[in-house]
CSV table of C-alpha atoms in Angstrom, one decimal:
chain,number,residue,atom,x,y,z
A,1,UNK,CA,10.0,6.1,17.7
A,2,UNK,CA,8.9,8.3,14.8
A,3,UNK,CA,5.6,7.5,13.2
A,4,UNK,CA,3.2,9.8,11.4
A,5,UNK,CA,-0.3,8.4,10.5
A,6,UNK,CA,-2.9,9.8,8.1
A,7,UNK,CA,-6.0,8.4,6.6
A,8,UNK,CA,-5.6,7.4,3.0
A,9,UNK,CA,-8.5,9.1,1.2
A,10,UNK,CA,-11.0,11.9,1.6
A,11,UNK,CA,-13.8,12.8,-0.8
A,12,UNK,CA,-15.5,16.2,-0.5
A,13,UNK,CA,-17.9,18.3,-2.6
A,14,UNK,CA,-16.8,21.6,-4.1
A,15,UNK,CA,-17.6,24.4,-1.7
A,16,UNK,CA,-17.7,22.3,1.4
A,17,UNK,CA,-14.9,22.2,4.0
A,18,UNK,CA,-12.3,19.5,4.1
A,19,UNK,CA,-10.6,18.3,7.2
A,20,UNK,CA,-7.5,16.2,7.0
A,21,UNK,CA,-6.2,14.5,10.1
A,22,UNK,CA,-2.8,13.4,11.2
A,23,UNK,CA,-1.4,11.8,14.3
A,24,UNK,CA,2.3,11.8,15.3
A,25,UNK,CA,4.3,10.1,18.0
A,26,UNK,CA,7.2,12.3,18.9
A,27,UNK,CA,6.0,14.8,21.5
A,28,UNK,CA,9.2,16.8,21.2
A,29,UNK,CA,8.5,17.8,17.7
A,30,UNK,CA,9.1,21.5,17.3
A,31,UNK,CA,7.4,22.2,14.0
A,32,UNK,CA,4.6,20.4,12.2
A,33,UNK,CA,4.0,20.9,8.5
A,34,UNK,CA,1.4,20.4,5.8
A,35,UNK,CA,2.6,19.8,2.2
A,36,UNK,CA,0.5,19.4,-0.9
A,37,UNK,CA,1.5,17.3,-3.9
A,38,UNK,CA,-0.4,17.6,-7.2
A,39,UNK,CA,0.1,14.9,-9.9
A,40,UNK,CA,3.5,15.0,-11.4
A,41,UNK,CA,4.6,17.8,-9.2
A,42,UNK,CA,6.8,18.3,-6.2
A,43,UNK,CA,5.8,18.9,-2.6
A,44,UNK,CA,4.4,22.4,-2.0
A,45,UNK,CA,4.7,23.8,1.5
A,46,UNK,CA,1.2,24.9,2.5
A,47,UNK,CA,1.7,25.9,6.1
A,48,UNK,CA,3.4,25.0,9.3
A,49,UNK,CA,2.8,25.4,13.0
A,50,UNK,CA,5.1,25.8,15.9
A,51,UNK,CA,4.5,23.3,18.7
A,52,UNK,CA,3.7,26.0,21.3
A,53,UNK,CA,0.7,27.1,19.2
A,54,UNK,CA,-2.8,25.6,19.2
A,55,UNK,CA,-4.1,27.1,15.9
A,56,UNK,CA,-2.9,28.9,12.9
A,57,UNK,CA,-5.0,30.4,10.2
A,58,UNK,CA,-3.8,31.3,6.7
A,59,UNK,CA,-6.6,32.4,4.3
A,60,UNK,CA,-8.7,29.2,3.6
A,61,UNK,CA,-6.4,27.0,5.6
A,62,UNK,CA,-6.7,26.4,9.4
A,63,UNK,CA,-4.3,24.2,11.3
A,64,UNK,CA,-5.2,22.9,14.7
A,65,UNK,CA,-2.7,21.2,17.0
A,66,UNK,CA,-3.6,19.1,20.0
A,67,UNK,CA,-0.3,18.4,21.7
A,68,UNK,CA,-1.9,16.3,24.4
A,69,UNK,CA,-3.4,13.9,21.9
A,70,UNK,CA,-0.5,14.4,19.3
A,71,UNK,CA,-3.1,15.2,16.7
A,72,UNK,CA,-2.8,17.7,13.9
A,73,UNK,CA,-5.5,18.7,11.4
A,74,UNK,CA,-5.8,20.8,8.3
A,75,UNK,CA,-9.1,22.4,7.4
A,76,UNK,CA,-9.6,23.8,4.0
A,77,UNK,CA,-12.6,26.1,3.7
A,78,UNK,CA,-14.6,26.4,0.5
A,79,UNK,CA,-12.8,23.5,-1.1
A,80,UNK,CA,-12.2,23.9,-4.8
A,81,UNK,CA,-11.4,21.4,-7.6
A,82,UNK,CA,-7.9,22.7,-7.6
A,83,UNK,CA,-7.5,21.5,-4.0
A,84,UNK,CA,-7.6,17.9,-5.3
A,85,UNK,CA,-4.2,16.5,-4.4
A,86,UNK,CA,-2.3,14.4,-1.9
A,87,UNK,CA,-1.7,16.1,1.4
A,88,UNK,CA,1.2,15.1,3.6
A,89,UNK,CA,1.7,16.1,7.2
A,90,UNK,CA,5.3,16.0,8.6
A,91,UNK,CA,7.0,16.5,11.9
A,92,UNK,CA,10.6,17.4,12.8
A,93,UNK,CA,11.4,15.1,15.7
A,94,UNK,CA,13.8,16.7,18.1
A,95,UNK,CA,15.2,13.3,18.8
A,96,UNK,CA,16.8,13.3,15.3
A,97,UNK,CA,19.9,15.1,14.2
A,98,UNK,CA,19.6,17.8,11.6
A,99,UNK,CA,16.3,19.0,10.4
A,100,UNK,CA,14.9,15.9,8.6
A,101,UNK,CA,11.2,15.7,8.3
A,102,UNK,CA,9.2,12.5,8.9
A,103,UNK,CA,6.2,12.3,6.6
A,104,UNK,CA,2.9,10.6,6.9
A,105,UNK,CA,1.7,8.4,4.1
A,106,UNK,CA,-0.4,11.1,2.6
A,107,UNK,CA,-4.1,11.7,2.3
A,108,UNK,CA,-5.6,11.8,-1.2
A,109,UNK,CA,-8.3,14.4,-1.4
A,110,UNK,CA,-10.8,14.3,-4.3
A,111,UNK,CA,-13.0,17.3,-4.8
A,112,UNK,CA,-16.2,16.5,-6.6
A,113,UNK,CA,-18.0,19.3,-8.5
B,1,UNK,CA,7.8,27.7,-7.9
B,2,UNK,CA,9.8,26.8,-4.8
B,3,UNK,CA,13.1,28.0,-6.1
B,4,UNK,CA,14.7,24.5,-5.8
B,5,UNK,CA,15.8,23.2,-9.2
B,6,UNK,CA,16.3,19.6,-10.0
B,7,UNK,CA,17.7,18.0,-13.1
B,8,UNK,CA,17.0,15.9,-15.0
B,9,UNK,CA,13.2,15.7,-14.7
B,10,UNK,CA,13.1,12.1,-16.0
B,11,UNK,CA,15.8,9.5,-16.3
B,12,UNK,CA,15.5,6.0,-17.8
B,13,UNK,CA,18.4,3.6,-17.4
B,14,UNK,CA,19.2,-0.1,-17.2
B,15,UNK,CA,20.0,-2.2,-14.2
B,16,UNK,CA,23.6,-2.1,-13.1
B,17,UNK,CA,24.1,1.4,-14.4
B,18,UNK,CA,25.1,4.6,-12.5
B,19,UNK,CA,23.3,7.9,-12.6
B,20,UNK,CA,23.8,11.4,-11.1
B,21,UNK,CA,20.9,13.6,-10.0
B,22,UNK,CA,21.5,17.3,-9.5
B,23,UNK,CA,19.9,19.9,-7.2
B,24,UNK,CA,20.3,23.6,-6.9
B,25,UNK,CA,18.9,24.9,-3.6
B,26,UNK,CA,16.9,28.2,-3.2
B,27,UNK,CA,19.1,31.3,-3.1
B,28,UNK,CA,20.4,31.7,0.4
B,29,UNK,CA,19.6,28.2,1.6
B,30,UNK,CA,22.5,26.4,3.1
B,31,UNK,CA,21.0,23.0,3.8
B,32,UNK,CA,20.1,20.4,1.2
B,33,UNK,CA,18.1,17.2,1.7
B,34,UNK,CA,17.4,14.2,-0.5
B,35,UNK,CA,14.2,12.2,-0.3
B,36,UNK,CA,13.0,9.1,-2.1
B,37,UNK,CA,9.3,8.7,-2.9
B,38,UNK,CA,8.1,5.2,-3.9
B,39,UNK,CA,4.6,3.7,-3.9
B,40,UNK,CA,5.5,1.1,-1.3
B,41,UNK,CA,7.8,3.1,1.0
B,42,UNK,CA,6.3,6.6,0.8
B,43,UNK,CA,8.6,9.5,1.4
B,44,UNK,CA,11.9,8.3,2.8
B,45,UNK,CA,14.6,10.7,4.0
B,46,UNK,CA,18.0,9.8,2.5
B,47,UNK,CA,20.6,12.4,3.6
B,48,UNK,CA,21.1,16.0,4.6
B,49,UNK,CA,24.0,18.4,4.0
B,50,UNK,CA,24.6,21.7,5.6
B,51,UNK,CA,27.1,24.2,4.0
B,52,UNK,CA,29.0,21.3,2.4
B,53,UNK,CA,29.1,18.9,5.3
B,54,UNK,CA,27.0,15.8,5.9
B,55,UNK,CA,24.5,16.6,8.7
B,56,UNK,CA,22.2,13.6,8.9
B,57,UNK,CA,21.7,10.3,7.3
B,58,UNK,CA,18.6,8.3,6.8
B,59,UNK,CA,17.7,5.1,4.9
B,60,UNK,CA,20.3,5.6,2.3
B,61,UNK,CA,21.8,2.5,0.6
B,62,UNK,CA,25.5,2.0,0.4
B,63,UNK,CA,25.2,2.0,-3.4
B,64,UNK,CA,24.0,5.7,-3.1
B,65,UNK,CA,26.2,8.6,-2.2
B,66,UNK,CA,25.8,12.4,-2.2
B,67,UNK,CA,27.8,15.5,-1.8
B,68,UNK,CA,27.2,19.3,-1.5
B,69,UNK,CA,29.7,21.5,-3.4
B,70,UNK,CA,31.1,24.9,-2.4
B,71,UNK,CA,28.5,26.7,-4.5
B,72,UNK,CA,25.9,24.7,-2.4
B,73,UNK,CA,24.5,22.7,-5.2
B,74,UNK,CA,24.2,19.0,-4.5
B,75,UNK,CA,24.4,15.7,-6.4
B,76,UNK,CA,23.0,12.3,-5.5
B,77,UNK,CA,24.8,9.4,-7.1
B,78,UNK,CA,23.0,6.1,-7.5
B,79,UNK,CA,25.1,3.1,-8.7
B,80,UNK,CA,24.6,-0.6,-9.5
B,81,UNK,CA,21.0,0.3,-10.1
B,82,UNK,CA,18.2,-2.2,-9.4
B,83,UNK,CA,14.6,-2.3,-10.5
B,84,UNK,CA,13.6,-1.4,-7.0
B,85,UNK,CA,15.4,1.9,-7.2
B,86,UNK,CA,12.8,3.2,-9.6
B,87,UNK,CA,11.2,6.1,-7.7
B,88,UNK,CA,10.8,9.9,-7.6
B,89,UNK,CA,13.8,11.5,-6.0
B,90,UNK,CA,13.3,14.9,-4.4
B,91,UNK,CA,15.7,17.5,-3.3
B,92,UNK,CA,14.7,20.1,-0.7
B,93,UNK,CA,16.5,23.0,0.8
B,94,UNK,CA,16.2,25.1,4.0
B,95,UNK,CA,17.9,28.2,5.3
B,96,UNK,CA,19.2,26.7,8.4
B,97,UNK,CA,20.1,23.2,9.5
B,98,UNK,CA,17.3,23.0,12.0
B,99,UNK,CA,13.8,24.4,12.7
B,100,UNK,CA,13.3,25.9,9.3
B,101,UNK,CA,10.8,24.8,6.6
B,102,UNK,CA,11.9,22.6,3.8
B,103,UNK,CA,11.2,23.7,0.2
B,104,UNK,CA,11.1,20.9,-2.3
B,105,UNK,CA,12.0,20.7,-6.0
B,106,UNK,CA,9.8,19.0,-8.5
B,107,UNK,CA,11.8,15.8,-8.4
B,108,UNK,CA,13.6,13.5,-10.7
B,109,UNK,CA,11.7,10.5,-11.8
B,110,UNK,CA,14.0,7.5,-12.2
B,111,UNK,CA,13.0,4.4,-14.1
B,112,UNK,CA,15.3,1.4,-14.0
B,113,UNK,CA,14.5,-1.2,-16.7
């Protein structure tokens, strides 16, 4: 079945690194995504990783994928107050038709000055 | 700015009424998706269209319907509205119907009173 799990909340001090974790169930997922949602706004695509990769780095963002454990993480280096938001991971299960994404419940990140 | 435009931003209506939400995809994107975001259900996939044809269906109620027009914009029609339909409705678009990232609009917040 399709199930994406995330922890609910993360508190971090400004300047520290944040690590947001996600587990998924569909091992056939081809792409895995991270989206950011600020209050009152839509979902902003942050980054994504193809399932044959272990790591992807994009400026302050590092995505790590452990396919064996079906674990995805997003590391934000030098976290800023503007990084306070809800972060969603999502997978594209191959078992489904089309390209629909299955989202986790979101992790609310609070950055304290 | 994701390039996906949704109107209206806010909609307040009464139970039993019918509303239409509109979405214009990013230039060049052929696939359109509709998602519902509520506090208790999280982000739920409703339906996907690709180049005018329905491609995948999720947890969409029979009271809801959608279509994608020849100019690729899409409309989501919600009828016989109930209090529980109050939510944020997102439209997203992607270039292809599979294996391409989804770009989300800012959503339409529907309040049913």
